[in-house]
Amino acid sequence: MQKMILKWMYILLAANCFGLVSCIEPPPVVPEYVLKTSFIQITPEAFAEELDLKMAAYPYNIKDQPAEYNDMVIHLVTVLSEELVLLSAAKDKGITVSEADQNMAETAFRRSYPEGSFDQMLLKNAISYPLWKKRFKKKMIIEKIIDQELTQKIEISPDEIVEFYQNNKTDKAKLLFRKTGENSGGKPEGLNEERSDLQNEERLISKLKMKKTQEAYDAWMQQLWNDYPVEIGKNSLKTFLIDTETGKGRQE
């Protein structure tokens, strides 16, 4: 009887040990990255895709000039880092672009190209349509967050409008503000002239907002850099650089 109890105890102990071992999961594989924030990351594969696209605008033998090639890679890191910060802020704030809006914007964009020339443009720039579409959506999201979080929050006073007009008017410029009295002939303005003045005023305000947006962009962007810091995967990035002494670097 005692031997049987001991036998069952060994069986239970072995089962528990097996259960403990089987329940221990291997540590998760951390994906490699070239750039990342707490919201988004750029993998080596995605970075290589962007780099190949950038290289299409350079001489084919750019790799024969390691210093210039490395400068190009670092410039790409700078550009993608800024995009990453803006896209991370957009994701954090729930700013996105619907598929319907993207399709509508793409249709409008394609209209600016004569028939067949859009595909020729992609071919000339060595960019695939899926990659172009992905970058087009990113661009829309970036434009949306800049407009929503920066441009729309800019306030413009009447004095600023007058000053901006005075500083930018030309000899051929017409009055850009909607008149409330009478024209030079002493007669009430016509509807077309009033509508034209209103449109001109709206364009003026739009230009002024754009100017103030550009002026406020750097400070606004600096705050985003603080809120969404970018981490560089140095080991991953090294694989895309060329050693200027040995000439060894990125593998094809």
PDB file of C-alpha atoms in Angstrom:
ATOM      1  CA  MET A   1       0.000   0.000   0.000  1.00  0.00           C
ATOM      2  CA  GLN A   2       2.787   2.421   0.917  1.00  0.00           C
ATOM      3  CA  LYS A   3       4.641   1.574  -2.291  1.00  0.00           C
ATOM      4  CA  MET A   4       1.491   2.366  -4.287  1.00  0.00           C
ATOM      5  CA  ILE A   5       1.099   5.720  -2.552  1.00  0.00           C
ATOM      6  CA  LEU A   6       4.726   6.577  -3.248  1.00  0.00           C
ATOM      7  CA  LYS A   7       4.238   5.538  -6.882  1.00  0.00           C
ATOM      8  CA  TRP A   8       1.267   7.895  -7.277  1.00  0.00           C
ATOM      9  CA  MET A   9       3.190  10.681  -5.581  1.00  0.00           C
ATOM     10  CA  TYR A  10       6.006  10.294  -8.117  1.00  0.00           C
ATOM     11  CA  ILE A  11       3.491  10.303 -10.954  1.00  0.00           C
ATOM     12  CA  LEU A  12       1.801  13.476  -9.662  1.00  0.00           C
ATOM     13  CA  LEU A  13       5.151  15.176  -9.073  1.00  0.00           C
ATOM     14  CA  ALA A  14       6.284  14.328 -12.586  1.00  0.00           C
ATOM     15  CA  ALA A  15       2.995  15.586 -14.006  1.00  0.00           C
ATOM     16  CA  ASN A  16       3.282  18.857 -12.105  1.00  0.00           C
ATOM     17  CA  CYS A  17       6.855  19.338 -13.260  1.00  0.00           C
ATOM     18  CA  PHE A  18       5.841  18.626 -16.854  1.00  0.00           C
ATOM     19  CA  GLY A  19       2.967  21.043 -16.492  1.00  0.00           C
ATOM     20  CA  LEU A  20       5.280  23.735 -15.174  1.00  0.00           C
ATOM     21  CA  VAL A  21       7.747  23.216 -17.984  1.00  0.00           C
ATOM     22  CA  SER A  22       5.081  23.145 -20.689  1.00  0.00           C
ATOM     23  CA  CYS A  23       3.470  26.319 -19.352  1.00  0.00           C
ATOM     24  CA  ILE A  24       6.680  28.321 -19.567  1.00  0.00           C
ATOM     25  CA  GLU A  25       6.555  30.125 -22.895  1.00  0.00           C
ATOM     26  CA  PRO A  26       9.731  31.177 -24.680  1.00  0.00           C
ATOM     27  CA  PRO A  27      10.452  34.894 -24.490  1.00  0.00           C
ATOM     28  CA  PRO A  28       8.797  36.850 -27.302  1.00  0.00           C
ATOM     29  CA  VAL A  29      10.943  37.654 -30.301  1.00  0.00           C
ATOM     30  CA  VAL A  30      11.527  41.403 -30.382  1.00  0.00           C
ATOM     31  CA  PRO A  31      11.342  42.556 -34.006  1.00  0.00           C
ATOM     32  CA  GLU A  32      14.279  44.516 -35.343  1.00  0.00           C
ATOM     33  CA  TYR A  33      13.768  48.153 -36.159  1.00  0.00           C
ATOM     34  CA  VAL A  34      15.669  51.024 -37.691  1.00  0.00           C
ATOM     35  CA  LEU A  35      13.453  53.716 -36.177  1.00  0.00           C
ATOM     36  CA  LYS A  36      10.648  53.548 -33.667  1.00  0.00           C
ATOM     37  CA  THR A  37       8.480  55.470 -31.243  1.00  0.00           C
ATOM     38  CA  SER A  38       6.162  54.055 -28.628  1.00  0.00           C
ATOM     39  CA  PHE A  39       3.444  53.935 -31.310  1.00  0.00           C
ATOM     40  CA  ILE A  40       5.069  53.052 -34.634  1.00  0.00           C
ATOM     41  CA  GLN A  41       8.257  51.445 -35.875  1.00  0.00           C
ATOM     42  CA  ILE A  42      10.096  51.196 -39.190  1.00  0.00           C
ATOM     43  CA  THR A  43      11.524  47.742 -39.806  1.00  0.00           C
ATOM     44  CA  PRO A  44      14.713  47.105 -41.797  1.00  0.00           C
ATOM     45  CA  GLU A  45      12.549  45.835 -44.666  1.00  0.00           C
ATOM     46  CA  ALA A  46      10.465  49.024 -44.722  1.00  0.00           C
ATOM     47  CA  PHE A  47      13.589  51.182 -44.452  1.00  0.00           C
ATOM     48  CA  ALA A  48      15.218  49.307 -47.341  1.00  0.00           C
ATOM     49  CA  GLU A  49      12.137  49.987 -49.438  1.00  0.00           C
ATOM     50  CA  GLU A  50      12.313  53.695 -48.667  1.00  0.00           C
ATOM     51  CA  LEU A  51      16.056  53.755 -49.311  1.00  0.00           C
ATOM     52  CA  ASP A  52      15.712  52.081 -52.708  1.00  0.00           C
ATOM     53  CA  LEU A  53      13.095  54.669 -53.612  1.00  0.00           C
ATOM     54  CA  LYS A  54      15.389  57.519 -52.535  1.00  0.00           C
ATOM     55  CA  MET A  55      18.345  56.064 -54.426  1.00  0.00           C
ATOM     56  CA  ALA A  56      16.354  56.237 -57.650  1.00  0.00           C
ATOM     57  CA  ALA A  57      16.859  60.020 -57.580  1.00  0.00           C
ATOM     58  CA  TYR A  58      20.660  59.663 -57.314  1.00  0.00           C
ATOM     59  CA  PRO A  59      23.320  58.511 -59.798  1.00  0.00           C
ATOM     60  CA  TYR A  60      23.381  54.739 -60.191  1.00  0.00           C
ATOM     61  CA  ASN A  61      26.967  54.592 -58.879  1.00  0.00           C
ATOM     62  CA  ILE A  62      26.220  56.476 -55.653  1.00  0.00           C
ATOM     63  CA  LYS A  63      27.580  53.518 -53.666  1.00  0.00           C
ATOM     64  CA  ASP A  64      31.004  54.114 -55.179  1.00  0.00           C
ATOM     65  CA  GLN A  65      31.087  57.314 -53.114  1.00  0.00           C
ATOM     66  CA  PRO A  66      30.681  56.053 -49.508  1.00  0.00           C
ATOM     67  CA  ALA A  67      30.603  59.498 -47.873  1.00  0.00           C
ATOM     68  CA  GLU A  68      27.895  60.818 -50.205  1.00  0.00           C
ATOM     69  CA  TYR A  69      25.991  57.554 -49.920  1.00  0.00           C
ATOM     70  CA  ASN A  70      26.069  57.649 -46.112  1.00  0.00           C
ATOM     71  CA  ASP A  71      24.919  61.286 -46.158  1.00  0.00           C
ATOM     72  CA  MET A  72      21.951  60.182 -48.245  1.00  0.00           C
ATOM     73  CA  VAL A  73      21.105  57.424 -45.745  1.00  0.00           C
ATOM     74  CA  ILE A  74      21.351  59.800 -42.774  1.00  0.00           C
ATOM     75  CA  HIS A  75      19.180  62.349 -44.575  1.00  0.00           C
ATOM     76  CA  LEU A  76      16.583  59.621 -45.102  1.00  0.00           C
ATOM     77  CA  VAL A  77      16.753  58.822 -41.374  1.00  0.00           C
ATOM     78  CA  THR A  78      16.064  62.499 -40.621  1.00  0.00           C
ATOM     79  CA  VAL A  79      13.108  62.680 -43.016  1.00  0.00           C
ATOM     80  CA  LEU A  80      11.560  59.416 -41.831  1.00  0.00           C
ATOM     81  CA  SER A  81      12.084  60.365 -38.176  1.00  0.00           C
ATOM     82  CA  GLU A  82      10.052  63.541 -38.634  1.00  0.00           C
ATOM     83  CA  GLU A  83       7.344  61.574 -40.451  1.00  0.00           C
ATOM     84  CA  LEU A  84       7.380  59.015 -37.637  1.00  0.00           C
ATOM     85  CA  VAL A  85       6.852  61.713 -35.002  1.00  0.00           C
ATOM     86  CA  LEU A  86       3.920  63.226 -36.904  1.00  0.00           C
ATOM     87  CA  LEU A  87       2.329  59.845 -37.617  1.00  0.00           C
ATOM     88  CA  SER A  88       2.790  58.783 -33.981  1.00  0.00           C
ATOM     89  CA  ALA A  89       1.084  61.970 -32.799  1.00  0.00           C
ATOM     90  CA  ALA A  90      -1.738  61.358 -35.259  1.00  0.00           C
ATOM     91  CA  LYS A  91      -2.180  57.789 -34.046  1.00  0.00           C
ATOM     92  CA  ASP A  92      -2.142  58.905 -30.432  1.00  0.00           C
ATOM     93  CA  LYS A  93      -4.807  61.533 -31.137  1.00  0.00           C
ATOM     94  CA  GLY A  94      -6.947  59.202 -33.253  1.00  0.00           C
ATOM     95  CA  ILE A  95      -6.368  61.161 -36.454  1.00  0.00           C
ATOM     96  CA  THR A  96      -6.656  58.974 -39.517  1.00  0.00           C
ATOM     97  CA  VAL A  97      -7.866  58.957 -43.122  1.00  0.00           C
ATOM     98  CA  SER A  98     -10.742  56.759 -44.222  1.00  0.00           C
ATOM     99  CA  GLU A  99     -10.459  54.559 -47.287  1.00  0.00           C
ATOM    100  CA  ALA A 100     -13.252  56.546 -48.949  1.00  0.00           C
ATOM    101  CA  ASP A 101     -11.437  59.857 -48.391  1.00  0.00           C
ATOM    102  CA  GLN A 102      -8.194  58.368 -49.640  1.00  0.00           C
ATOM    103  CA  ASN A 103      -9.827  57.018 -52.811  1.00  0.00           C
ATOM    104  CA  MET A 104     -11.477  60.381 -53.436  1.00  0.00           C
ATOM    105  CA  ALA A 105      -8.185  62.231 -52.982  1.00  0.00           C
ATOM    106  CA  GLU A 106      -6.374  59.765 -55.215  1.00  0.00           C
ATOM    107  CA  THR A 107      -8.965  60.198 -57.961  1.00  0.00           C
ATOM    108  CA  ALA A 108      -8.545  63.973 -57.786  1.00  0.00           C
ATOM    109  CA  PHE A 109      -4.755  63.601 -57.820  1.00  0.00           C
ATOM    110  CA  ARG A 110      -4.822  61.353 -60.880  1.00  0.00           C
ATOM    111  CA  ARG A 111      -6.872  63.940 -62.780  1.00  0.00           C
ATOM    112  CA  SER A 112      -3.816  66.203 -62.801  1.00  0.00           C
ATOM    113  CA  TYR A 113      -2.066  63.647 -65.006  1.00  0.00           C
ATOM    114  CA  PRO A 114      -2.981  63.056 -68.669  1.00  0.00           C
ATOM    115  CA  GLU A 115      -4.244  59.577 -69.456  1.00  0.00           C
ATOM    116  CA  GLY A 116      -1.562  56.959 -68.903  1.00  0.00           C
ATOM    117  CA  SER A 117       1.034  59.401 -67.596  1.00  0.00           C
ATOM    118  CA  PHE A 118       0.392  58.530 -63.929  1.00  0.00           C
ATOM    119  CA  ASP A 119       1.672  54.986 -64.477  1.00  0.00           C
ATOM    120  CA  GLN A 120       4.602  56.398 -66.456  1.00  0.00           C
ATOM    121  CA  MET A 121       5.406  58.666 -63.512  1.00  0.00           C
ATOM    122  CA  LEU A 122       5.525  55.656 -61.171  1.00  0.00           C
ATOM    123  CA  LEU A 123       7.757  53.782 -63.600  1.00  0.00           C
ATOM    124  CA  LYS A 124      10.083  56.760 -64.076  1.00  0.00           C
ATOM    125  CA  ASN A 125      10.493  57.150 -60.314  1.00  0.00           C
ATOM    126  CA  ALA A 126      10.890  53.392 -59.790  1.00  0.00           C
ATOM    127  CA  ILE A 127       8.031  53.249 -57.300  1.00  0.00           C
ATOM    128  CA  SER A 128       5.431  50.517 -57.128  1.00  0.00           C
ATOM    129  CA  TYR A 129       1.774  51.447 -56.904  1.00  0.00           C
ATOM    130  CA  PRO A 130       1.281  49.802 -53.453  1.00  0.00           C
ATOM    131  CA  LEU A 131       4.222  51.789 -52.061  1.00  0.00           C
ATOM    132  CA  TRP A 132       2.976  55.004 -53.676  1.00  0.00           C
ATOM    133  CA  LYS A 133      -0.499  54.405 -52.229  1.00  0.00           C
ATOM    134  CA  LYS A 134       0.951  53.788 -48.760  1.00  0.00           C
ATOM    135  CA  ARG A 135       3.026  56.975 -48.913  1.00  0.00           C
ATOM    136  CA  PHE A 136       0.045  58.915 -50.293  1.00  0.00           C
ATOM    137  CA  LYS A 137      -2.019  57.944 -47.249  1.00  0.00           C
ATOM    138  CA  LYS A 138       0.823  58.905 -44.892  1.00  0.00           C
ATOM    139  CA  LYS A 139       1.015  62.293 -46.592  1.00  0.00           C
ATOM    140  CA  MET A 140      -2.732  62.800 -46.141  1.00  0.00           C
ATOM    141  CA  ILE A 141      -2.527  61.927 -42.430  1.00  0.00           C
ATOM    142  CA  ILE A 142       0.430  64.286 -41.917  1.00  0.00           C
ATOM    143  CA  GLU A 143      -1.380  67.120 -43.694  1.00  0.00           C
ATOM    144  CA  LYS A 144      -4.467  66.422 -41.603  1.00  0.00           C
ATOM    145  CA  ILE A 145      -2.704  66.566 -38.241  1.00  0.00           C
ATOM    146  CA  ILE A 146      -0.834  69.758 -39.197  1.00  0.00           C
ATOM    147  CA  ASP A 147      -4.108  71.375 -40.245  1.00  0.00           C
ATOM    148  CA  GLN A 148      -6.094  70.132 -37.237  1.00  0.00           C
ATOM    149  CA  GLU A 149      -3.506  70.588 -34.499  1.00  0.00           C
ATOM    150  CA  LEU A 150      -1.666  73.659 -35.776  1.00  0.00           C
ATOM    151  CA  THR A 151      -3.257  75.655 -38.610  1.00  0.00           C
ATOM    152  CA  GLN A 152      -6.823  75.614 -37.305  1.00  0.00           C
ATOM    153  CA  LYS A 153      -5.665  76.757 -33.866  1.00  0.00           C
ATOM    154  CA  ILE A 154      -3.925  79.850 -35.219  1.00  0.00           C
ATOM    155  CA  GLU A 155      -5.801  83.059 -34.460  1.00  0.00           C
ATOM    156  CA  ILE A 156      -5.617  86.062 -36.793  1.00  0.00           C
ATOM    157  CA  SER A 157      -6.591  89.566 -35.766  1.00  0.00           C
ATOM    158  CA  PRO A 158      -8.026  92.185 -38.168  1.00  0.00           C
ATOM    159  CA  ASP A 159      -4.874  94.267 -37.699  1.00  0.00           C
ATOM    160  CA  GLU A 160      -2.726  91.346 -38.828  1.00  0.00           C
ATOM    161  CA  ILE A 161      -4.849  90.966 -41.967  1.00  0.00           C
ATOM    162  CA  VAL A 162      -4.472  94.654 -42.820  1.00  0.00           C
ATOM    163  CA  GLU A 163      -0.719  94.566 -42.179  1.00  0.00           C
ATOM    164  CA  PHE A 164      -0.293  91.423 -44.267  1.00  0.00           C
ATOM    165  CA  TYR A 165      -2.244  92.978 -47.131  1.00  0.00           C
ATOM    166  CA  GLN A 166      -0.235  96.196 -46.989  1.00  0.00           C
ATOM    167  CA  ASN A 167       3.041  94.251 -47.049  1.00  0.00           C
ATOM    168  CA  ASN A 168       2.017  92.041 -49.977  1.00  0.00           C
ATOM    169  CA  LYS A 169      -0.090  94.241 -52.255  1.00  0.00           C
ATOM    170  CA  THR A 170       1.095  95.203 -55.749  1.00  0.00           C
ATOM    171  CA  ASP A 171       0.241  97.980 -58.169  1.00  0.00           C
ATOM    172  CA  LYS A 172      -2.140  95.635 -59.952  1.00  0.00           C
ATOM    173  CA  ALA A 173      -3.777  94.382 -56.781  1.00  0.00           C
ATOM    174  CA  LYS A 174      -7.438  95.143 -56.202  1.00  0.00           C
ATOM    175  CA  LEU A 175      -8.979  95.784 -52.829  1.00  0.00           C
ATOM    176  CA  LEU A 176      -9.011  92.412 -51.051  1.00  0.00           C
ATOM    177  CA  PHE A 177     -11.612  93.197 -48.431  1.00  0.00           C
ATOM    178  CA  ARG A 178     -15.337  93.097 -48.922  1.00  0.00           C
ATOM    179  CA  LYS A 179     -16.643  96.645 -49.215  1.00  0.00           C
ATOM    180  CA  THR A 180     -19.525  97.727 -47.071  1.00  0.00           C
ATOM    181  CA  GLY A 181     -20.226 101.114 -48.624  1.00  0.00           C
ATOM    182  CA  GLU A 182     -20.226 102.347 -52.210  1.00  0.00           C
ATOM    183  CA  ASN A 183     -17.714 102.053 -55.022  1.00  0.00           C
ATOM    184  CA  SER A 184     -15.778 104.908 -56.574  1.00  0.00           C
ATOM    185  CA  GLY A 185     -18.742 105.768 -58.817  1.00  0.00           C
ATOM    186  CA  GLY A 186     -20.982 106.336 -55.856  1.00  0.00           C
ATOM    187  CA  LYS A 187     -23.178 103.330 -56.748  1.00  0.00           C
ATOM    188  CA  PRO A 188     -23.759 100.174 -54.722  1.00  0.00           C
ATOM    189  CA  GLU A 189     -21.427  97.290 -55.593  1.00  0.00           C
ATOM    190  CA  GLY A 190     -22.654  94.564 -57.858  1.00  0.00           C
ATOM    191  CA  LEU A 191     -23.073  91.040 -56.558  1.00  0.00           C
ATOM    192  CA  ASN A 192     -20.204  89.698 -58.707  1.00  0.00           C
ATOM    193  CA  GLU A 193     -17.764  92.297 -57.395  1.00  0.00           C
ATOM    194  CA  GLU A 194     -18.788  91.637 -53.805  1.00  0.00           C
ATOM    195  CA  ARG A 195     -18.390  87.907 -54.292  1.00  0.00           C
ATOM    196  CA  SER A 196     -14.971  88.434 -55.885  1.00  0.00           C
ATOM    197  CA  ASP A 197     -13.861  90.625 -52.971  1.00  0.00           C
ATOM    198  CA  LEU A 198     -15.028  87.972 -50.509  1.00  0.00           C
ATOM    199  CA  GLN A 199     -13.102  85.262 -52.336  1.00  0.00           C
ATOM    200  CA  ASN A 200     -10.013  87.459 -52.391  1.00  0.00           C
ATOM    201  CA  GLU A 201     -10.342  88.095 -48.674  1.00  0.00           C
ATOM    202  CA  GLU A 202     -10.635  84.371 -47.998  1.00  0.00           C
ATOM    203  CA  ARG A 203      -7.545  83.715 -50.093  1.00  0.00           C
ATOM    204  CA  LEU A 204      -5.677  86.413 -48.211  1.00  0.00           C
ATOM    205  CA  ILE A 205      -6.598  84.905 -44.849  1.00  0.00           C
ATOM    206  CA  SER A 206      -5.607  81.468 -46.132  1.00  0.00           C
ATOM    207  CA  LYS A 207      -2.190  82.768 -47.205  1.00  0.00           C
ATOM    208  CA  LEU A 208      -1.710  84.507 -43.880  1.00  0.00           C
ATOM    209  CA  LYS A 209      -2.619  81.329 -41.994  1.00  0.00           C
ATOM    210  CA  MET A 210      -0.142  79.393 -44.094  1.00  0.00           C
ATOM    211  CA  LYS A 211       2.570  81.948 -43.294  1.00  0.00           C
ATOM    212  CA  LYS A 212       1.826  81.777 -39.572  1.00  0.00           C
ATOM    213  CA  THR A 213       1.714  77.985 -39.756  1.00  0.00           C
ATOM    214  CA  GLN A 214       5.220  77.940 -41.216  1.00  0.00           C
ATOM    215  CA  GLU A 215       6.438  80.315 -38.531  1.00  0.00           C
ATOM    216  CA  ALA A 216       4.916  78.236 -35.717  1.00  0.00           C
ATOM    217  CA  TYR A 217       5.856  74.851 -37.188  1.00  0.00           C
ATOM    218  CA  ASP A 218       9.349  74.486 -35.694  1.00  0.00           C
ATOM    219  CA  ALA A 219       8.268  75.190 -32.105  1.00  0.00           C
ATOM    220  CA  TRP A 220       5.203  72.951 -32.493  1.00  0.00           C
ATOM    221  CA  MET A 221       7.327  70.195 -33.992  1.00  0.00           C
ATOM    222  CA  GLN A 222       9.873  70.453 -31.177  1.00  0.00           C
ATOM    223  CA  GLN A 223       7.121  69.765 -28.677  1.00  0.00           C
ATOM    224  CA  LEU A 224       6.081  66.694 -30.658  1.00  0.00           C
ATOM    225  CA  TRP A 225       9.692  65.465 -30.664  1.00  0.00           C
ATOM    226  CA  ASN A 226       9.612  65.705 -26.869  1.00  0.00           C
ATOM    227  CA  ASP A 227       6.270  63.891 -26.645  1.00  0.00           C
ATOM    228  CA  TYR A 228       7.120  61.167 -29.188  1.00  0.00           C
ATOM    229  CA  PRO A 229      10.900  60.624 -29.060  1.00  0.00           C
ATOM    230  CA  VAL A 230      12.412  58.537 -31.832  1.00  0.00           C
ATOM    231  CA  GLU A 231      14.725  55.660 -30.980  1.00  0.00           C
ATOM    232  CA  ILE A 232      17.288  54.550 -33.570  1.00  0.00           C
ATOM    233  CA  GLY A 233      18.216  50.894 -33.902  1.00  0.00           C
ATOM    234  CA  LYS A 234      21.948  51.450 -34.340  1.00  0.00           C
ATOM    235  CA  ASN A 235      22.765  47.858 -35.218  1.00  0.00           C
ATOM    236  CA  SER A 236      20.072  47.752 -37.882  1.00  0.00           C
ATOM    237  CA  LEU A 237      21.082  51.136 -39.272  1.00  0.00           C
ATOM    238  CA  LYS A 238      24.718  50.060 -39.578  1.00  0.00           C
ATOM    239  CA  THR A 239      23.746  47.433 -42.123  1.00  0.00           C
ATOM    240  CA  PHE A 240      22.662  50.243 -44.475  1.00  0.00           C
ATOM    241  CA  LEU A 241      25.861  52.282 -44.153  1.00  0.00           C
ATOM    242  CA  ILE A 242      29.174  51.852 -45.939  1.00  0.00           C
ATOM    243  CA  ASP A 243      32.461  51.876 -44.045  1.00  0.00           C
ATOM    244  CA  THR A 244      34.331  54.801 -45.590  1.00  0.00           C
ATOM    245  CA  GLU A 245      37.693  53.135 -44.881  1.00  0.00           C
ATOM    246  CA  THR A 246      37.061  49.576 -46.044  1.00  0.00           C
ATOM    247  CA  GLY A 247      34.259  50.280 -48.516  1.00  0.00           C
ATOM    248  CA  LYS A 248      32.268  47.444 -46.964  1.00  0.00           C
ATOM    249  CA  GLY A 249      28.678  47.946 -46.002  1.00  0.00           C
ATOM    250  CA  ARG A 250      25.178  47.228 -47.110  1.00  0.00           C
ATOM    251  CA  GLN A 251      24.797  43.845 -48.730  1.00  0.00           C
ATOM    252  CA  GLU A 252      22.807  43.643 -51.939  1.00  0.00           C
TER     253      GLU A 252
END
